[in-house]
GROMACS .gro file of C-alpha atoms in nm:
model
  235
    1UNK     CA    1 -11.483  -7.126   0.931
    2UNK     CA    2 -11.140  -7.112   0.771
    3UNK     CA    3 -10.953  -6.802   0.882
    4UNK     CA    4 -10.640  -6.726   0.677
    5UNK     CA    5 -10.300  -6.706   0.844
    6UNK     CA    6 -10.269  -6.340   0.742
    7UNK     CA    7 -10.561  -6.246   0.969
    8UNK     CA    8 -10.405  -6.430   1.263
    9UNK     CA    9 -10.075  -6.256   1.200
   10UNK     CA   10 -10.233  -5.911   1.165
   11UNK     CA   11 -10.422  -5.954   1.491
   12UNK     CA   12 -10.113  -6.088   1.672
   13UNK     CA   13  -9.894  -5.805   1.541
   14UNK     CA   14 -10.136  -5.525   1.629
   15UNK     CA   15 -10.183  -5.667   1.979
   16UNK     CA   16  -9.808  -5.702   2.023
   17UNK     CA   17  -9.728  -5.348   1.906
   18UNK     CA   18  -9.994  -5.200   2.133
   19UNK     CA   19  -9.860  -5.400   2.428
   20UNK     CA   20  -9.497  -5.303   2.365
   21UNK     CA   21  -9.585  -4.935   2.329
   22UNK     CA   22  -9.794  -4.941   2.646
   23UNK     CA   23  -9.520  -5.129   2.832
   24UNK     CA   24  -9.260  -4.873   2.729
   25UNK     CA   25  -9.478  -4.582   2.841
   26UNK     CA   26  -9.557  -4.746   3.175
   27UNK     CA   27  -9.188  -4.820   3.229
   28UNK     CA   28  -9.086  -4.461   3.151
   29UNK     CA   29  -9.358  -4.323   3.381
   30UNK     CA   30  -9.265  -4.550   3.670
   31UNK     CA   31  -8.896  -4.468   3.625
   32UNK     CA   32  -8.948  -4.092   3.613
   33UNK     CA   33  -9.187  -4.076   3.907
   34UNK     CA   34  -9.008  -4.325   4.128
   35UNK     CA   35  -9.305  -4.563   4.129
   36UNK     CA   36  -9.104  -4.854   3.988
   37UNK     CA   37  -9.190  -5.190   4.142
   38UNK     CA   38  -8.840  -5.337   4.109
   39UNK     CA   39  -8.499  -5.251   4.249
   40UNK     CA   40  -8.348  -4.930   4.117
   41UNK     CA   41  -8.063  -5.118   3.951
   42UNK     CA   42  -8.304  -5.304   3.726
   43UNK     CA   43  -8.425  -5.139   3.410
   44UNK     CA   44  -8.792  -5.064   3.474
   45UNK     CA   45  -8.866  -5.009   3.107
   46UNK     CA   46  -8.732  -5.350   3.006
   47UNK     CA   47  -8.928  -5.525   3.281
   48UNK     CA   48  -9.246  -5.338   3.192
   49UNK     CA   49  -9.214  -5.419   2.821
   50UNK     CA   50  -9.151  -5.783   2.907
   51UNK     CA   51  -9.462  -5.805   3.125
   52UNK     CA   52  -9.682  -5.643   2.862
   53UNK     CA   53  -9.532  -5.872   2.598
   54UNK     CA   54  -9.636  -6.176   2.799
   55UNK     CA   55  -9.981  -6.028   2.849
   56UNK     CA   56 -10.020  -5.970   2.475
   57UNK     CA   57  -9.935  -6.335   2.408
   58UNK     CA   58 -10.201  -6.440   2.658
   59UNK     CA   59 -10.457  -6.220   2.481
   60UNK     CA   60 -10.364  -6.369   2.142
   61UNK     CA   61 -10.388  -6.723   2.278
   62UNK     CA   62 -10.734  -6.658   2.422
   63UNK     CA   63 -10.851  -6.518   2.087
   64UNK     CA   64 -10.696  -6.788   1.870
   65UNK     CA   65 -10.771  -7.100   2.076
   66UNK     CA   66 -10.926  -7.002   2.410
   67UNK     CA   67 -11.234  -6.840   2.561
   68UNK     CA   68 -11.237  -6.546   2.317
   69UNK     CA   69 -11.235  -6.757   2.001
   70UNK     CA   70 -11.590  -6.653   1.913
   71UNK     CA   71 -11.493  -6.287   1.948
   72UNK     CA   72 -11.202  -6.347   1.711
   73UNK     CA   73 -11.422  -6.523   1.456
   74UNK     CA   74 -11.669  -6.235   1.470
   75UNK     CA   75 -11.381  -5.992   1.404
   76UNK     CA   76 -11.299  -6.193   1.093
   77UNK     CA   77 -11.661  -6.171   0.971
   78UNK     CA   78 -11.648  -5.794   1.017
   79UNK     CA   79 -11.315  -5.773   0.840
   80UNK     CA   80 -11.459  -5.968   0.547
   81UNK     CA   81 -11.750  -5.731   0.501
   82UNK     CA   82 -11.522  -5.428   0.526
   83UNK     CA   83 -11.305  -5.576   0.252
   84UNK     CA   84 -11.609  -5.638   0.033
   85UNK     CA   85 -11.706  -5.272   0.048
   86UNK     CA   86 -11.348  -5.153  -0.009
   87UNK     CA   87 -11.313  -5.383  -0.311
   88UNK     CA   88 -11.634  -5.239  -0.454
   89UNK     CA   89 -11.488  -4.890  -0.418
   90UNK     CA   90 -11.184  -5.010  -0.612
   91UNK     CA   91 -11.396  -5.174  -0.882
   92UNK     CA   92 -11.626  -4.877  -0.945
   93UNK     CA   93 -11.405  -4.576  -0.870
   94UNK     CA   94 -11.046  -4.681  -0.932
   95UNK     CA   95 -10.724  -4.726  -0.738
   96UNK     CA   96 -10.664  -4.365  -0.631
   97UNK     CA   97 -11.010  -4.337  -0.477
   98UNK     CA   98 -10.959  -4.677  -0.315
   99UNK     CA   99 -10.639  -4.556  -0.149
  100UNK     CA  100 -10.811  -4.241  -0.024
  101UNK     CA  101 -11.091  -4.457   0.108
  102UNK     CA  102 -10.848  -4.681   0.299
  103UNK     CA  103 -10.653  -4.385   0.440
  104UNK     CA  104 -10.974  -4.216   0.553
  105UNK     CA  105 -11.037  -4.515   0.776
  106UNK     CA  106 -10.797  -4.350   1.023
  107UNK     CA  107 -10.985  -4.019   1.017
  108UNK     CA  108 -11.184  -3.944   1.330
  109UNK     CA  109 -11.506  -3.897   1.134
  110UNK     CA  110 -11.451  -4.071   0.799
  111UNK     CA  111 -11.625  -3.814   0.580
  112UNK     CA  112 -11.465  -3.938   0.259
  113UNK     CA  113 -11.563  -4.297   0.330
  114UNK     CA  114 -11.920  -4.187   0.396
  115UNK     CA  115 -11.938  -3.991   0.070
  116UNK     CA  116 -11.803  -4.286  -0.128
  117UNK     CA  117 -12.050  -4.527   0.034
  118UNK     CA  118 -12.326  -4.282  -0.054
  119UNK     CA  119 -12.210  -4.277  -0.416
  120UNK     CA  120 -12.184  -4.655  -0.416
  121UNK     CA  121 -12.547  -4.712  -0.318
  122UNK     CA  122 -12.659  -4.480  -0.600
  123UNK     CA  123 -12.537  -4.734  -0.854
  124UNK     CA  124 -12.826  -4.946  -0.980
  125UNK     CA  125 -12.617  -5.262  -1.008
  126UNK     CA  126 -12.550  -5.247  -0.632
  127UNK     CA  127 -12.923  -5.277  -0.563
  128UNK     CA  128 -12.932  -5.623  -0.718
  129UNK     CA  129 -12.660  -5.740  -0.477
  130UNK     CA  130 -12.863  -5.757  -0.156
  131UNK     CA  131 -12.568  -5.868   0.056
  132UNK     CA  132 -12.345  -5.579  -0.047
  133UNK     CA  133 -12.633  -5.331  -0.051
  134UNK     CA  134 -12.726  -5.392   0.313
  135UNK     CA  135 -12.361  -5.400   0.425
  136UNK     CA  136 -12.307  -5.051   0.282
  137UNK     CA  137 -12.585  -4.926   0.509
  138UNK     CA  138 -12.415  -5.100   0.804
  139UNK     CA  139 -12.093  -4.921   0.714
  140UNK     CA  140 -12.270  -4.586   0.685
  141UNK     CA  141 -12.423  -4.645   1.029
  142UNK     CA  142 -12.074  -4.695   1.173
  143UNK     CA  143 -11.948  -4.377   1.006
  144UNK     CA  144 -12.249  -4.183   1.137
  145UNK     CA  145 -12.167  -4.298   1.490
  146UNK     CA  146 -11.807  -4.185   1.443
  147UNK     CA  147 -11.938  -3.843   1.346
  148UNK     CA  148 -12.160  -3.830   1.655
  149UNK     CA  149 -12.489  -3.866   1.467
  150UNK     CA  150 -12.647  -4.154   1.660
  151UNK     CA  151 -13.004  -4.124   1.530
  152UNK     CA  152 -12.877  -4.125   1.173
  153UNK     CA  153 -12.669  -4.432   1.249
  154UNK     CA  154 -12.972  -4.615   1.388
  155UNK     CA  155 -13.169  -4.527   1.076
  156UNK     CA  156 -12.902  -4.679   0.855
  157UNK     CA  157 -12.899  -4.996   1.063
  158UNK     CA  158 -13.277  -5.017   1.036
  159UNK     CA  159 -13.248  -4.988   0.657
  160UNK     CA  160 -12.991  -5.266   0.656
  161UNK     CA  161 -13.220  -5.492   0.860
  162UNK     CA  162 -13.516  -5.409   0.635
  163UNK     CA  163 -13.309  -5.523   0.338
  164UNK     CA  164 -13.182  -5.835   0.514
  165UNK     CA  165 -13.375  -5.921   0.827
  166UNK     CA  166 -13.145  -6.214   0.904
  167UNK     CA  167 -12.824  -6.007   0.893
  168UNK     CA  168 -12.574  -6.112   1.159
  169UNK     CA  169 -12.374  -5.789   1.156
  170UNK     CA  170 -12.669  -5.547   1.136
  171UNK     CA  171 -12.866  -5.713   1.415
  172UNK     CA  172 -12.565  -5.744   1.643
  173UNK     CA  173 -12.467  -5.381   1.593
  174UNK     CA  174 -12.826  -5.271   1.650
  175UNK     CA  175 -12.815  -5.461   1.977
  176UNK     CA  176 -12.494  -5.281   2.072
  177UNK     CA  177 -12.652  -4.947   1.988
  178UNK     CA  178 -12.961  -5.022   2.198
  179UNK     CA  179 -12.741  -5.131   2.487
  180UNK     CA  180 -12.561  -4.798   2.477
  181UNK     CA  181 -12.899  -4.627   2.497
  182UNK     CA  182 -12.985  -4.835   2.806
  183UNK     CA  183 -13.261  -5.011   2.612
  184UNK     CA  184 -13.210  -5.354   2.768
  185UNK     CA  185 -13.512  -5.531   2.617
  186UNK     CA  186 -13.438  -5.403   2.267
  187UNK     CA  187 -13.071  -5.491   2.301
  188UNK     CA  188 -13.154  -5.846   2.404
  189UNK     CA  189 -13.409  -5.880   2.123
  190UNK     CA  190 -13.160  -5.785   1.854
  191UNK     CA  191 -12.879  -5.991   2.007
  192UNK     CA  192 -13.118  -6.287   1.993
  193UNK     CA  193 -13.195  -6.213   1.628
  194UNK     CA  194 -12.823  -6.208   1.558
  195UNK     CA  195 -12.775  -6.537   1.744
  196UNK     CA  196 -13.028  -6.714   1.519
  197UNK     CA  197 -12.892  -6.574   1.192
  198UNK     CA  198 -12.827  -6.828   0.918
  199UNK     CA  199 -12.500  -6.646   0.855
  200UNK     CA  200 -12.350  -6.795   1.173
  201UNK     CA  201 -12.118  -7.073   1.067
  202UNK     CA  202 -11.942  -7.154   1.396
  203UNK     CA  203 -12.042  -7.239   1.751
  204UNK     CA  204 -11.789  -6.983   1.874
  205UNK     CA  205 -11.973  -6.687   1.721
  206UNK     CA  206 -12.307  -6.808   1.854
  207UNK     CA  207 -12.161  -6.853   2.202
  208UNK     CA  208 -12.009  -6.505   2.186
  209UNK     CA  209 -12.348  -6.349   2.109
  210UNK     CA  210 -12.525  -6.560   2.372
  211UNK     CA  211 -12.268  -6.436   2.625
  212UNK     CA  212 -12.378  -6.079   2.546
  213UNK     CA  213 -12.741  -6.174   2.606
  214UNK     CA  214 -12.661  -6.340   2.939
  215UNK     CA  215 -12.448  -6.044   3.046
  216UNK     CA  216 -12.712  -5.782   2.963
  217UNK     CA  217 -12.988  -5.980   3.132
  218UNK     CA  218 -12.789  -6.054   3.448
  219UNK     CA  219 -12.576  -5.741   3.487
  220UNK     CA  220 -12.750  -5.478   3.277
  221UNK     CA  221 -12.602  -5.272   2.992
  222UNK     CA  222 -12.234  -5.190   2.988
  223UNK     CA  223 -12.100  -4.834   2.988
  224UNK     CA  224 -11.893  -4.939   2.690
  225UNK     CA  225 -12.030  -5.174   2.424
  226UNK     CA  226 -11.910  -5.537   2.425
  227UNK     CA  227 -11.611  -5.649   2.226
  228UNK     CA  228 -11.602  -5.633   1.932
  229UNK     CA  229 -11.861  -5.359   1.968
  230UNK     CA  230 -11.601  -5.120   2.109
  231UNK     CA  231 -11.471  -5.078   1.756
  232UNK     CA  232 -11.803  -4.927   1.649
  233UNK     CA  233 -11.727  -4.600   1.829
  234UNK     CA  234 -12.090  -4.553   1.917
  235UNK     CA  235 -12.013  -4.302   2.189
   0.00000   0.00000   0.00000
C-alpha cells in the first residue's frame, strides 16, 4: 500500500496540534492550582508543552513505522472512501454543495451530509457502481450513529454488507457496533469477516483486525470501540 506524503503530514500535524494544545492547558492548570511538578522558577507551561510534544512524536512514530502501522493503514483506507463519496458530491451537485458537505463534517450530527448521501443513492448511475453504492450506506450508518440512531445505523451497515459481502469497512464497522452492544460473538464474527476480505492489501491491516479479535475474545468488549473505531462516534 502506497500512502502519499500528504496523509502522513496531515496525521502528524493533527497529532502535534492536539498535543501542544493539551500540553498548554495542562501547564496552565498546574500553574494556577499549584500542582506543578517542577520548581516554581521553571515555566510549567513550557515544560508541559515540551513533554506533550515528545509524546506526540512517539505516537506518530508508532503509527508510521511501529506497532500501530496497521491502524494507520486502516485510517488511510477510511480516508480514501470518504474522499470518494465527497468527490461524487462534487461531480453530481457542484462546488458550493461540496463545500457545504465538507463543512458539515464538523457538525455534531451531520444532517446536510446525510441528506446529500440520500440524494446521491437516488441517482441510477450510482447503482451500477457497487463499490461507491455500498460505501454511501456505510457513510449513512456513521451519520446515523452521530445522530444517536443506532438501529438505523445498523440497518445501513447491513445494506452495505448485502451489497458487498466482502466489504472490509462495512464488516469492521459492524463488528465495532456489535462490540458496543456487548454482542461478543457477533463482534468476533464480523471482525473475522473483515480480516478475510479481499480488499486487505497489507499484513498490517490484517494484524490490526486480528488484534481486535484476540482482545474481544480474551478481555471482552471495550467500553469504547477500538481505534480507529472511536472515530465512528457510535455512542
